[in-house]
Short mmCIF file of C-alpha atoms in Angstrom, two decimals:
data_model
loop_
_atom_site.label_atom_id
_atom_site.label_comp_id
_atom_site.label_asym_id
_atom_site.label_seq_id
_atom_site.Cartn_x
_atom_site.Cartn_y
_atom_site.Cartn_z
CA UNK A 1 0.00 0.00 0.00
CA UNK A 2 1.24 3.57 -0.95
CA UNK A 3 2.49 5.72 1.73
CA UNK A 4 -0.07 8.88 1.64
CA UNK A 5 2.00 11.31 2.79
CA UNK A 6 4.77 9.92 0.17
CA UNK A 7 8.30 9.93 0.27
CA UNK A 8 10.39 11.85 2.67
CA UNK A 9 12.09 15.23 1.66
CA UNK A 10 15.23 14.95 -0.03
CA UNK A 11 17.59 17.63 1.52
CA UNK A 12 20.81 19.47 0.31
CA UNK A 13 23.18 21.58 1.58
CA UNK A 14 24.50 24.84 0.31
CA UNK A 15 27.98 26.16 0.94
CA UNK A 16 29.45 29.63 1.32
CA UNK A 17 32.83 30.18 1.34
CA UNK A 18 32.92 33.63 2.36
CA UNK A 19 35.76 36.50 3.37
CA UNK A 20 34.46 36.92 6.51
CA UNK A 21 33.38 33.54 7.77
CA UNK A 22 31.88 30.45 5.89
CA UNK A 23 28.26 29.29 5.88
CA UNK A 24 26.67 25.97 5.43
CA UNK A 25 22.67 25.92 5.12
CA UNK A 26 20.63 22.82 4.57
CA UNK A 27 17.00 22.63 2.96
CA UNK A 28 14.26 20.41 1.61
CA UNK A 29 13.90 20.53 -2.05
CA UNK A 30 11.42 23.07 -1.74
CA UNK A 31 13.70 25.13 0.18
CA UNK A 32 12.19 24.94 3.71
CA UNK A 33 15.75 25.40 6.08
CA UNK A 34 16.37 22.61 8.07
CA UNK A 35 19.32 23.48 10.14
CA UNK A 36 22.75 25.89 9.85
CA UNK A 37 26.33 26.22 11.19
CA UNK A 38 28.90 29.15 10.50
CA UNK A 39 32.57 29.09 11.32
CA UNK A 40 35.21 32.01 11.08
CA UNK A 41 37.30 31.99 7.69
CA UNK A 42 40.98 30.94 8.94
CA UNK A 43 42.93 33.78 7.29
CA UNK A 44 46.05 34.31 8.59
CA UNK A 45 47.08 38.43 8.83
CA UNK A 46 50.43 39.96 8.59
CA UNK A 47 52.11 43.05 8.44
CA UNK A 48 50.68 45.47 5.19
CA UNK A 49 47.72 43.64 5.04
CA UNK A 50 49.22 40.61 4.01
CA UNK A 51 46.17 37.49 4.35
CA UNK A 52 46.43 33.82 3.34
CA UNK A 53 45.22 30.54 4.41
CA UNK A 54 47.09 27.34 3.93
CA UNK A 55 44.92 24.26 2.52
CA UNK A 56 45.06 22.51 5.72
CA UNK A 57 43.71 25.18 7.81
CA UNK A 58 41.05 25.68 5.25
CA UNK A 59 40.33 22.15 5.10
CA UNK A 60 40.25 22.07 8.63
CA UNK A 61 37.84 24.52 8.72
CA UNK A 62 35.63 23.16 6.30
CA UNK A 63 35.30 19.65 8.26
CA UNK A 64 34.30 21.75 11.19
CA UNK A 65 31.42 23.65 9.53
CA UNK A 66 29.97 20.34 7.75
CA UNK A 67 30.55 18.83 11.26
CA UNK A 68 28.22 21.47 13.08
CA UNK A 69 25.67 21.42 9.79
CA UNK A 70 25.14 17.72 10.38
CA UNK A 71 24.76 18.12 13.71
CA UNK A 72 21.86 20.74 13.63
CA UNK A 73 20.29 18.82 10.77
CA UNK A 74 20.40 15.64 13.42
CA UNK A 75 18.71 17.74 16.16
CA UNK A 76 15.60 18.20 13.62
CA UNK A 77 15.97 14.59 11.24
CA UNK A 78 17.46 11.22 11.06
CA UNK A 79 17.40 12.17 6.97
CA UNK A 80 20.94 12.17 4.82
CA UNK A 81 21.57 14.88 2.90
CA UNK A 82 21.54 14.03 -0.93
CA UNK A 83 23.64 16.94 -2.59
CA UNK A 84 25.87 19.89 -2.05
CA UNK A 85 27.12 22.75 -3.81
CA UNK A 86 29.44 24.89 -2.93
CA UNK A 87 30.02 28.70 -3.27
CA UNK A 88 32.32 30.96 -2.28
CA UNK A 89 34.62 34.27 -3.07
CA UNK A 90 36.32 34.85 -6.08
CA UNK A 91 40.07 35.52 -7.12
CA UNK A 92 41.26 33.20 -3.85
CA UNK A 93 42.41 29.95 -4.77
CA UNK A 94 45.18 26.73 -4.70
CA UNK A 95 47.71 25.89 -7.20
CA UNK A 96 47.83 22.65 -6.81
CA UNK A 97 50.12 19.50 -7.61
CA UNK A 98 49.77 16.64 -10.04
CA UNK A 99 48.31 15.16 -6.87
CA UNK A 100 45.94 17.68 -6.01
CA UNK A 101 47.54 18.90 -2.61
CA UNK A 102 48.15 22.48 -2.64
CA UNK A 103 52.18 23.68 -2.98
CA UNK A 104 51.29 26.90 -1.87
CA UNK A 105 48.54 29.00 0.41
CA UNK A 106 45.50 30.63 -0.75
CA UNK A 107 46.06 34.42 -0.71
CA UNK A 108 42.78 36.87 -0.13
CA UNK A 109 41.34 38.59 -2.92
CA UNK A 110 41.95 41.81 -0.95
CA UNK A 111 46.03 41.12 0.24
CA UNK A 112 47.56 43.75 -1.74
CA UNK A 113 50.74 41.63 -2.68
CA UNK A 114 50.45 41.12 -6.87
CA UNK A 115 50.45 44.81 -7.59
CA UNK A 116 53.58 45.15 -8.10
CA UNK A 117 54.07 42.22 -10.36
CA UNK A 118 50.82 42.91 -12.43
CA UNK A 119 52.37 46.67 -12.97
CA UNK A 120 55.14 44.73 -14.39
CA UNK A 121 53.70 42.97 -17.37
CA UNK A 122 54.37 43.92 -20.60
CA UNK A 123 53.05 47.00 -22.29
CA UNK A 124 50.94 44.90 -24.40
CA UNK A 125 48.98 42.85 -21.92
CA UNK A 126 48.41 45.75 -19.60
CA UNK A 127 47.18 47.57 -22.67
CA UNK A 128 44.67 45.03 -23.49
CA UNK A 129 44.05 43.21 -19.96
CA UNK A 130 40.53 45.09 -19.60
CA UNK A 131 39.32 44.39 -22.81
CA UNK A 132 40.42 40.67 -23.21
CA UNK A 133 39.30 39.85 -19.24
CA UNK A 134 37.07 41.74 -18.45
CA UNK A 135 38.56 43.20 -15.51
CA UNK A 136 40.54 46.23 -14.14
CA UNK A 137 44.18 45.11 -13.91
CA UNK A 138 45.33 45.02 -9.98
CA UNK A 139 46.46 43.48 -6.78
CA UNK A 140 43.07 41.73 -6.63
CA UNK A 141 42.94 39.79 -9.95
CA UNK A 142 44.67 35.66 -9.61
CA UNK A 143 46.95 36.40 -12.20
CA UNK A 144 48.71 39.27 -10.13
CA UNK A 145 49.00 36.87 -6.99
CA UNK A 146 49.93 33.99 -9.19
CA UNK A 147 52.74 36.34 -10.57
CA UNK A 148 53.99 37.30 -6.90
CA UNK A 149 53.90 33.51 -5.99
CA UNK A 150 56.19 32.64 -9.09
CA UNK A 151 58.57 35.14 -8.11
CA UNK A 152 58.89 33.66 -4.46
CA UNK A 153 60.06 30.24 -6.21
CA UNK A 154 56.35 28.51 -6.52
CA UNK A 155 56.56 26.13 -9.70
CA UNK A 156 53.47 27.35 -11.75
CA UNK A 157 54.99 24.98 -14.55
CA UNK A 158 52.83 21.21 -14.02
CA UNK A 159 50.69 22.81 -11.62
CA UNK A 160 46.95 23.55 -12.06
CA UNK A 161 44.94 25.98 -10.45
CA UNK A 162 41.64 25.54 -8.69
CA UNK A 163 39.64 28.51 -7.59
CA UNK A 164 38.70 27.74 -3.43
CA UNK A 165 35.12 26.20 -4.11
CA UNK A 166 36.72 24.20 -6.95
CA UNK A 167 39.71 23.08 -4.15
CA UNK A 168 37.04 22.22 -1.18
CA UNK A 169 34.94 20.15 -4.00
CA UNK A 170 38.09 17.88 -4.99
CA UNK A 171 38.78 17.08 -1.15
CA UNK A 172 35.37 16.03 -0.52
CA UNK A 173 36.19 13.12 -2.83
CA UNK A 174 34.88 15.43 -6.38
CA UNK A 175 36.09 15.84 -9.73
CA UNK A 176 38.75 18.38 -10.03
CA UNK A 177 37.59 20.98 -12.99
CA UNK A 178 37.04 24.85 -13.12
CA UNK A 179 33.50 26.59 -12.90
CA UNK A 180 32.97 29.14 -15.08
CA UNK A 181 32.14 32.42 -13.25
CA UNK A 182 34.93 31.95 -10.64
CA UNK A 183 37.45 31.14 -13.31
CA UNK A 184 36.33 34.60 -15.37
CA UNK A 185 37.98 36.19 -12.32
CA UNK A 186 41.25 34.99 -12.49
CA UNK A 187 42.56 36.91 -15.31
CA UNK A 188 43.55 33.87 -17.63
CA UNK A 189 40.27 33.89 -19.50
CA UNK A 190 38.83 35.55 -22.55
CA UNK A 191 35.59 37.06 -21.97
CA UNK A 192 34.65 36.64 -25.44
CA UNK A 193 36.19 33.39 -26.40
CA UNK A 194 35.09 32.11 -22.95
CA UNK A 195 38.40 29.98 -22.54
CA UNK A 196 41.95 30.15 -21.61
CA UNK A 197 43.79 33.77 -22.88
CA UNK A 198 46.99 32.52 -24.59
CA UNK A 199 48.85 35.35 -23.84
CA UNK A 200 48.32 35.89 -20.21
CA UNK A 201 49.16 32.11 -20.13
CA UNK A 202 52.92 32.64 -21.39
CA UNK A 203 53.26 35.91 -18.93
CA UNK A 204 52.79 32.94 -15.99
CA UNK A 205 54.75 30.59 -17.97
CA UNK A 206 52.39 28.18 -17.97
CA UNK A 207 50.33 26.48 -20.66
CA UNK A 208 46.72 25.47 -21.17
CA UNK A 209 47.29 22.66 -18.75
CA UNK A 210 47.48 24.87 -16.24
CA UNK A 211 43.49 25.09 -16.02
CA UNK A 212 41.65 22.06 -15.39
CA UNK A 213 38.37 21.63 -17.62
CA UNK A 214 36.33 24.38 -17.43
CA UNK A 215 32.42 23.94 -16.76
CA UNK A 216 29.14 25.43 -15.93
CA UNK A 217 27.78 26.43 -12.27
CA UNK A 218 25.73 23.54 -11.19
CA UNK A 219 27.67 20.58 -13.37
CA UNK A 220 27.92 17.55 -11.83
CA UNK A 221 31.33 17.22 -9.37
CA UNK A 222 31.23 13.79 -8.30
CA UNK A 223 29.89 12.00 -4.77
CA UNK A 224 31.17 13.04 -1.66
CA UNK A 225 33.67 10.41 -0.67
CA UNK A 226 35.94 11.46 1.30
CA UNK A 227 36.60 10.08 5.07
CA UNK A 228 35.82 13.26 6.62
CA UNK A 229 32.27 13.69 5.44
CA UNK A 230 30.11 12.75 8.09
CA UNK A 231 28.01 9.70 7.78
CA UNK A 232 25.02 11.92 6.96
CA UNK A 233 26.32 13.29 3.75
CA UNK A 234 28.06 10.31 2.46
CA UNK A 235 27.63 9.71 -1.04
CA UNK A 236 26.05 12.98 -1.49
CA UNK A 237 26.54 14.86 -5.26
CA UNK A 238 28.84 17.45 -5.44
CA UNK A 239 28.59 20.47 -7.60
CA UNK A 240 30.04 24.19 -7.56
CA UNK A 241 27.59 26.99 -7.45
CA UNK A 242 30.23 29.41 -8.31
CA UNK A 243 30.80 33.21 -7.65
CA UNK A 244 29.04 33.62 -4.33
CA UNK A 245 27.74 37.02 -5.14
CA UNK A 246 26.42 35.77 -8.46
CA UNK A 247 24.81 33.33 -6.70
CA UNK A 248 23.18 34.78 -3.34
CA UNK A 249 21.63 37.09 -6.86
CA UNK A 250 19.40 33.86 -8.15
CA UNK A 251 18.83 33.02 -4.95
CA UNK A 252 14.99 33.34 -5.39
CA UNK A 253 14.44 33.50 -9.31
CA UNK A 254 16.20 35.15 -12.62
CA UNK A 255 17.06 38.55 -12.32
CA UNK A 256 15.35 40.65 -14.39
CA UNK A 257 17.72 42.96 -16.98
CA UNK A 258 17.00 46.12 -15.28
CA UNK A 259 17.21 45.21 -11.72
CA UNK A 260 20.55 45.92 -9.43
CA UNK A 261 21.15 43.18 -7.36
CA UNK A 262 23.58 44.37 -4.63
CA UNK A 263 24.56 42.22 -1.60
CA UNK A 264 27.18 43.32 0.78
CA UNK A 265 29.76 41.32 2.68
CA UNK A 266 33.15 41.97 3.05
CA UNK A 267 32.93 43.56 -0.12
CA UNK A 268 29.53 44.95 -1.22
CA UNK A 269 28.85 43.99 -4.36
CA UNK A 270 26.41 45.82 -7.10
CA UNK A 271 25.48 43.73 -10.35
CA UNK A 272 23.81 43.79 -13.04
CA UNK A 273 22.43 40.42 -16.03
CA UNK A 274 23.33 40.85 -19.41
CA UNK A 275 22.40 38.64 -22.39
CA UNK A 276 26.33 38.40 -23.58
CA UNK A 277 29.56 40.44 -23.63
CA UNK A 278 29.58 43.75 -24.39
CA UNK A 279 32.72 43.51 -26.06
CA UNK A 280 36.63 44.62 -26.04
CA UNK A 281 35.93 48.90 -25.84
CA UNK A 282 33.05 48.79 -23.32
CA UNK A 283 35.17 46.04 -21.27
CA UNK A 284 37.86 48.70 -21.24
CA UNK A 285 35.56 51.77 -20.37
CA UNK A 286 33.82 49.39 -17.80
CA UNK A 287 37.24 48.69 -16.10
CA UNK A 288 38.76 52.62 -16.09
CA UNK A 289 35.60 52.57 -13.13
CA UNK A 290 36.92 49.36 -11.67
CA UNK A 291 33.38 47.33 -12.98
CA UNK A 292 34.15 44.13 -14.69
CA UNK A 293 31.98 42.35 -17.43
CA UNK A 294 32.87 39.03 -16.66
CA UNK A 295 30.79 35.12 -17.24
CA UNK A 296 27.53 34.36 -14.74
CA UNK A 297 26.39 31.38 -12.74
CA UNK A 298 23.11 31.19 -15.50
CA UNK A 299 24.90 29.73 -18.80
CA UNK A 300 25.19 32.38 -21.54
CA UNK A 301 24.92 35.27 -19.32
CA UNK A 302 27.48 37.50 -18.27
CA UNK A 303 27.25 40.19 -15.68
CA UNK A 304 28.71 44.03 -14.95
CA UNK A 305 30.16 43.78 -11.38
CA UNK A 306 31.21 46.63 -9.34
CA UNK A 307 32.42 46.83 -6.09
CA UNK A 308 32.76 48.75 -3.17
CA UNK A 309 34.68 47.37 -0.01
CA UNK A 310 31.95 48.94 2.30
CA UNK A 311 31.42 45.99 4.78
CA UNK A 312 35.55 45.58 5.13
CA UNK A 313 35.33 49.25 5.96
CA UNK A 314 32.38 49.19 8.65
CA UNK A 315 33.50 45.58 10.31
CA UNK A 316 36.76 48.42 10.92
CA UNK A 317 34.76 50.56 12.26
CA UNK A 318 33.00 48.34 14.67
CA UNK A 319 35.95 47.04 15.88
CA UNK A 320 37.51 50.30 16.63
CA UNK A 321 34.45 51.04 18.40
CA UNK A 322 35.23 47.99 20.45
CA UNK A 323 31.85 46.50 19.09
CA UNK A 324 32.29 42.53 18.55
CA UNK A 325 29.01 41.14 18.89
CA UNK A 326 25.32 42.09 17.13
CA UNK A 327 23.76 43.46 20.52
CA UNK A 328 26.79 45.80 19.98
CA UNK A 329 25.69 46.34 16.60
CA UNK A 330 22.38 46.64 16.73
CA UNK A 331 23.00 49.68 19.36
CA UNK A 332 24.80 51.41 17.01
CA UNK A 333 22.55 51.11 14.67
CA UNK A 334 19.79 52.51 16.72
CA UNK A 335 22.72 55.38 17.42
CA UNK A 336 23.03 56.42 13.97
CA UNK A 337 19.32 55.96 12.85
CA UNK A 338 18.79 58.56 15.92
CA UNK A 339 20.81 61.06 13.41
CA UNK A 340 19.75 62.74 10.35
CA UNK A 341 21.40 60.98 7.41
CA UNK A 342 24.09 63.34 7.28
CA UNK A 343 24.92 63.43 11.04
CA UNK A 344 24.89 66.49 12.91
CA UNK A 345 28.56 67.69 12.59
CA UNK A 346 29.70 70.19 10.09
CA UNK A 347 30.21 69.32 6.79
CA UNK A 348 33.81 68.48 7.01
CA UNK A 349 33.97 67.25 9.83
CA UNK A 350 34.66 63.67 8.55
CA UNK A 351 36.39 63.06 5.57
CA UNK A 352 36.21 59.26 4.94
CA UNK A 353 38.09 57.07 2.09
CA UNK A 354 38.98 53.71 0.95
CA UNK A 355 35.35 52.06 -0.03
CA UNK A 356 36.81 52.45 -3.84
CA UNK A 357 37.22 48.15 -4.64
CA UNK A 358 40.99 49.06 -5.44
CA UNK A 359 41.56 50.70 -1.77
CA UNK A 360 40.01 48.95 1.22
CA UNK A 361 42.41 50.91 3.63
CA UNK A 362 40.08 53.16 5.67
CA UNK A 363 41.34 56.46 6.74
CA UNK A 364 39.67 59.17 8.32
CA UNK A 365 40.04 62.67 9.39
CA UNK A 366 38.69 63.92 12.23
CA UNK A 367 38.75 68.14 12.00
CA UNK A 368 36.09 68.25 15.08
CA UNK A 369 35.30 67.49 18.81
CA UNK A 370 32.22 65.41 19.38
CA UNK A 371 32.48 62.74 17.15
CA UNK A 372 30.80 59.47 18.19
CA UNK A 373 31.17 56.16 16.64
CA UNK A 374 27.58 56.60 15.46
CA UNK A 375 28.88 59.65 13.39
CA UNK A 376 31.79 58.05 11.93
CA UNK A 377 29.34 55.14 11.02
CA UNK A 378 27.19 57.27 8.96
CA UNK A 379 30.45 58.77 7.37
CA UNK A 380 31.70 55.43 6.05
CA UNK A 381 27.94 55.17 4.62
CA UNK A 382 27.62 58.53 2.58
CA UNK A 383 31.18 57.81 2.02
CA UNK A 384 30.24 54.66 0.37
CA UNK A 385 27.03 55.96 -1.23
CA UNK A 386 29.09 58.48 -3.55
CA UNK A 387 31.27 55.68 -4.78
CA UNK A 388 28.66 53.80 -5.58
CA UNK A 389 26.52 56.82 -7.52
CA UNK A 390 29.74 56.78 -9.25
CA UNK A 391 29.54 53.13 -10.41
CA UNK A 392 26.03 53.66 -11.36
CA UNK A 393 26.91 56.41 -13.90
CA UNK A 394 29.75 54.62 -15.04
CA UNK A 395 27.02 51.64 -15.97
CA UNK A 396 24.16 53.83 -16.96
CA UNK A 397 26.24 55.01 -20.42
CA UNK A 398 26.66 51.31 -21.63
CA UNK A 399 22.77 50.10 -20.65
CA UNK A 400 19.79 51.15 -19.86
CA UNK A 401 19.62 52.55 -15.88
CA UNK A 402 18.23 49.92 -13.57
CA UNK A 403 14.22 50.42 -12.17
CA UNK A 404 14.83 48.56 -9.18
CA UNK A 405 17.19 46.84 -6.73
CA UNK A 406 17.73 44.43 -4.13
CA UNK A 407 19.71 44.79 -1.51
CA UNK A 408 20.96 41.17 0.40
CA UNK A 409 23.81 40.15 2.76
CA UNK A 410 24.56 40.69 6.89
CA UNK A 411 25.12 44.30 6.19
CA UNK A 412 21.36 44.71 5.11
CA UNK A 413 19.67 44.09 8.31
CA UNK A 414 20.65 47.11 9.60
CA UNK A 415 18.38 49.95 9.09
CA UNK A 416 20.95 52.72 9.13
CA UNK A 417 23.01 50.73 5.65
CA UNK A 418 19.28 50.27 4.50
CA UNK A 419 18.61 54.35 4.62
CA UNK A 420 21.55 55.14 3.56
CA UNK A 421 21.52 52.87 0.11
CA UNK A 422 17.29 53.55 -0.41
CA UNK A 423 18.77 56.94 -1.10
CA UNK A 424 21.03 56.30 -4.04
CA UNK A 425 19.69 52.81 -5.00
CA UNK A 426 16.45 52.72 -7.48
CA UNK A 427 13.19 51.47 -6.16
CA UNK A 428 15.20 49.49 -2.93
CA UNK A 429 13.97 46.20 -1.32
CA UNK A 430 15.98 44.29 1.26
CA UNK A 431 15.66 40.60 1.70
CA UNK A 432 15.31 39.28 5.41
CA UNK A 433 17.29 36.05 4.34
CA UNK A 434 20.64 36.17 6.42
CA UNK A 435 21.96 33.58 3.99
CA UNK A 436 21.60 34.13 0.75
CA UNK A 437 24.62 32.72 -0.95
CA UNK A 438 24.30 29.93 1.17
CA UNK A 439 20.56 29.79 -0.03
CA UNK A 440 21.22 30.19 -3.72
CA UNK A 441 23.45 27.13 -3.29
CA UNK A 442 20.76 25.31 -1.83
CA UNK A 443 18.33 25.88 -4.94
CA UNK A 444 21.83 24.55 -7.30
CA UNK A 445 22.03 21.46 -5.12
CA UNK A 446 18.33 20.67 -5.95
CA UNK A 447 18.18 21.38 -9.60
CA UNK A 448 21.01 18.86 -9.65
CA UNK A 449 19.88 16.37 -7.21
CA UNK A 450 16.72 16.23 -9.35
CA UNK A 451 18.64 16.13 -13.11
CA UNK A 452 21.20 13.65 -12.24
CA UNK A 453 20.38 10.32 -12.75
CA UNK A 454 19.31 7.77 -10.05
CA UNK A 455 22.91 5.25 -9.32
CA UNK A 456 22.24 1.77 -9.92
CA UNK A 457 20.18 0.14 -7.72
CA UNK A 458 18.78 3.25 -5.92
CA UNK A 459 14.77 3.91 -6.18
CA UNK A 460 13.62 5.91 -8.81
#
């Protein structure tokens, strides 16, 4: 007789390797969360801003958040999860060996060693970096950090390179390949040719080998099989989800073409769909305004990023304040909100920088007595504001302006970064999810639990 309630929910786990900590949600199919577990991001800091991780650290921490996931998922079902993509930050990554262990760390997106080296290529790759990648040439780009790793002695010749989601997918027993979107980061790909840029390939001194097999978001990774999955997830399909901003913005649906999708972490983070490239010149106007036009997690679509490093700048802030915990934050944001939006000093009283996405170092002036954290808060926000009205223009001569916007990530909860955007930001709506990359990678576990085959002699 035929169970009436039918079968049990499947459930899958979504993944977020993030700058400032990482994530792991679990849902039904449907999406219903089940359970959740967070864990700090085990960067190492030194002197001049200098950040890494080592593989086993991040490994390490990895086990640890999967550990915690399955243990909240046990407190509410005896259910194994099925599948589990993985997200994460962009331009971090491992260059591996022919045995997949990393030969040396993962540097952040936002250390600033690489500038020196990417200054350093020749005239005719700077000259045409922009247009061929689709992004400003920098510190922050793989290529630059690959550069300064060469130079310390790192063999890049026989290695490969896996982008962090890519690297956390391969030691939980995946395939090891490249997804798309995080790979149109790195510098080594043509935007228009969507594979490897020859040129920027012999810079490194490496060849095409260099870059494992490059693939959508949501293709199939493999099972996860190795020993430090917990029971629960054992066997469980692997996948990447890809650029976690890109995600967390199909979280709930396709964007539309004229919607801003912005989401602020670490780095806030305002894009926009487009059907294709927009080709070499607009690549290179794009990039004089630090926006790139690089490959999205839908296939076929590309996307106009630009970034501001807004949350980097107020996590500073609140720890200056000596504010470490969100009753802390959530005081100060009922500090500021008791303000007008532009405070009650004098005009100059504040003179913020460092939001631009090729800064990150805030610095402030202080010309007045009086000021409160509350005030400096607000600073960093109009500060941040005016670089991003800047982005927008920059945008608004290559397409159409945006009709509406959504603003998502941690920052976003707090009314004083909501006024402050719904006042530069078209028709604003903030989503309540606290998750949403880890969300989005929910929704790209499903689609491929439910397209991938059933293994031999599993039900149907």
């Amino acid at each position: 007789m035929a169970n009436p309630a039918g079968p049990p929910a499947r459930l899958v786990a979504g993944v977020d390797l993030g700058s400032t900590s990482m994530k792991m949600l679990v849902t039904d199919e449907a999406g219903a969360e089940i359970g959740a577990a967070q864990v700090p991001t085990p960067w190492r800091s030194g002197p001049g801003g200098i950040t890494e991780m080592t593989a086993e650290e991040l490994l390490g921490a990895v086990r640890s958040l999967i550990d915690a996931g399955a243990r909240e998922v046990a407190r509410v079902t005896s259910a194994s999860i099925d599948a589990i993509a993985i997200a994460g930050m962009a331009e971090t990554g491992m260059i591996i060996d022919r045995y997949g262990a990393a030969i040396a760390p993962g540097i952040a997106w936002f250390d600033p060693r690489g500038g020196e080296q990417a200054a350093a290529f020749p005239a005719e790759i700077r000259a045409e970096f922009a247009g061929r990648t689709g992004l400003p040439l920098g510190a922050q780009v793989s290529v630059a950090k690959l550069a300064w790793l060469r130079g310390r002695g790192v063999p890049l010749p026989g290695s490969r390179w896996l982008n962090l989601p890519e690297f956390v997918a391969a030691a939980l027993g995946g395939r090891t390949a490249l997804e798309q979107s995080l790979t149109s980061r790195t510098g080594l790909l043509d935007q228009d040719t969507g594979g490897p840029w020859p040129r920027m390939l012999d810079v490194l001194g490496v060849d095409e080998t260099f870059l494992p097999t490059l693939v959508e978001a949501g293709s199939p990774f493999g099972e996860a099989s190795a020993s430090a999955v917990p029971d629960s997830m054992a066997g469980a399909l692997l996948t990447v989800a890809g650029h976690d901003h890109l995600v967390a913005a199909e979280a709930t649906g396709r964007l539309p073409a004229d919607h801003y999708h912005v989401s602020m972490g670490t780095a806030e983070v305002l894009l926009r769909v487009i059907d294709g490239p927009l080709g070499f010149d607009a690549r290179r106007r794009l990039a004089d305004h630090l926006i790139n036009e690089v490959r999205h997690v839908v296939p076929g679509k590309h996307v106009l990023v630009a970034g501001v490093k807004t949350g980097l700048l107020l996590r500073r802030i609140l720890q200056t304040a000596g504010i470490h915990d969100r009753a802390g934050r959530d005081l100060l944001d009922a500090d500021v909100m008791a303000l007008p939006y532009e405070g009650k000093l004098p005009a100059d009283a504040i003179q913020v920088s460092g939001a631009r996405n090729d800064d990150g170092v805030l610095k402030l002036t202080v010309r007045t007595d009086g000021v409160s954290p509350a005030e400096v808060f607000g600073a960093v926000l109009r500060h941040s504001n005016d670089e991003i009205a800047r982005l927008i223009e920059a945008m608004d001569r290559e397409l159409p302006p945006a009709a509406t916007t959504t603003l998502t990530g941690g920052w976003a909860s707090m009314a004083a970064v909501r006024r402050a955007r719904g006042r530069v930001l078209p028709a604003m709506t903030a989503s309540a999810r606290d998750q949403e990359t880890a969300y989005g990678a929910t929704r790209v576990a499903a689609r491929v639990l439910n397209t991938t085959p059933p293994k031999i002699g599993t039900a149907s």
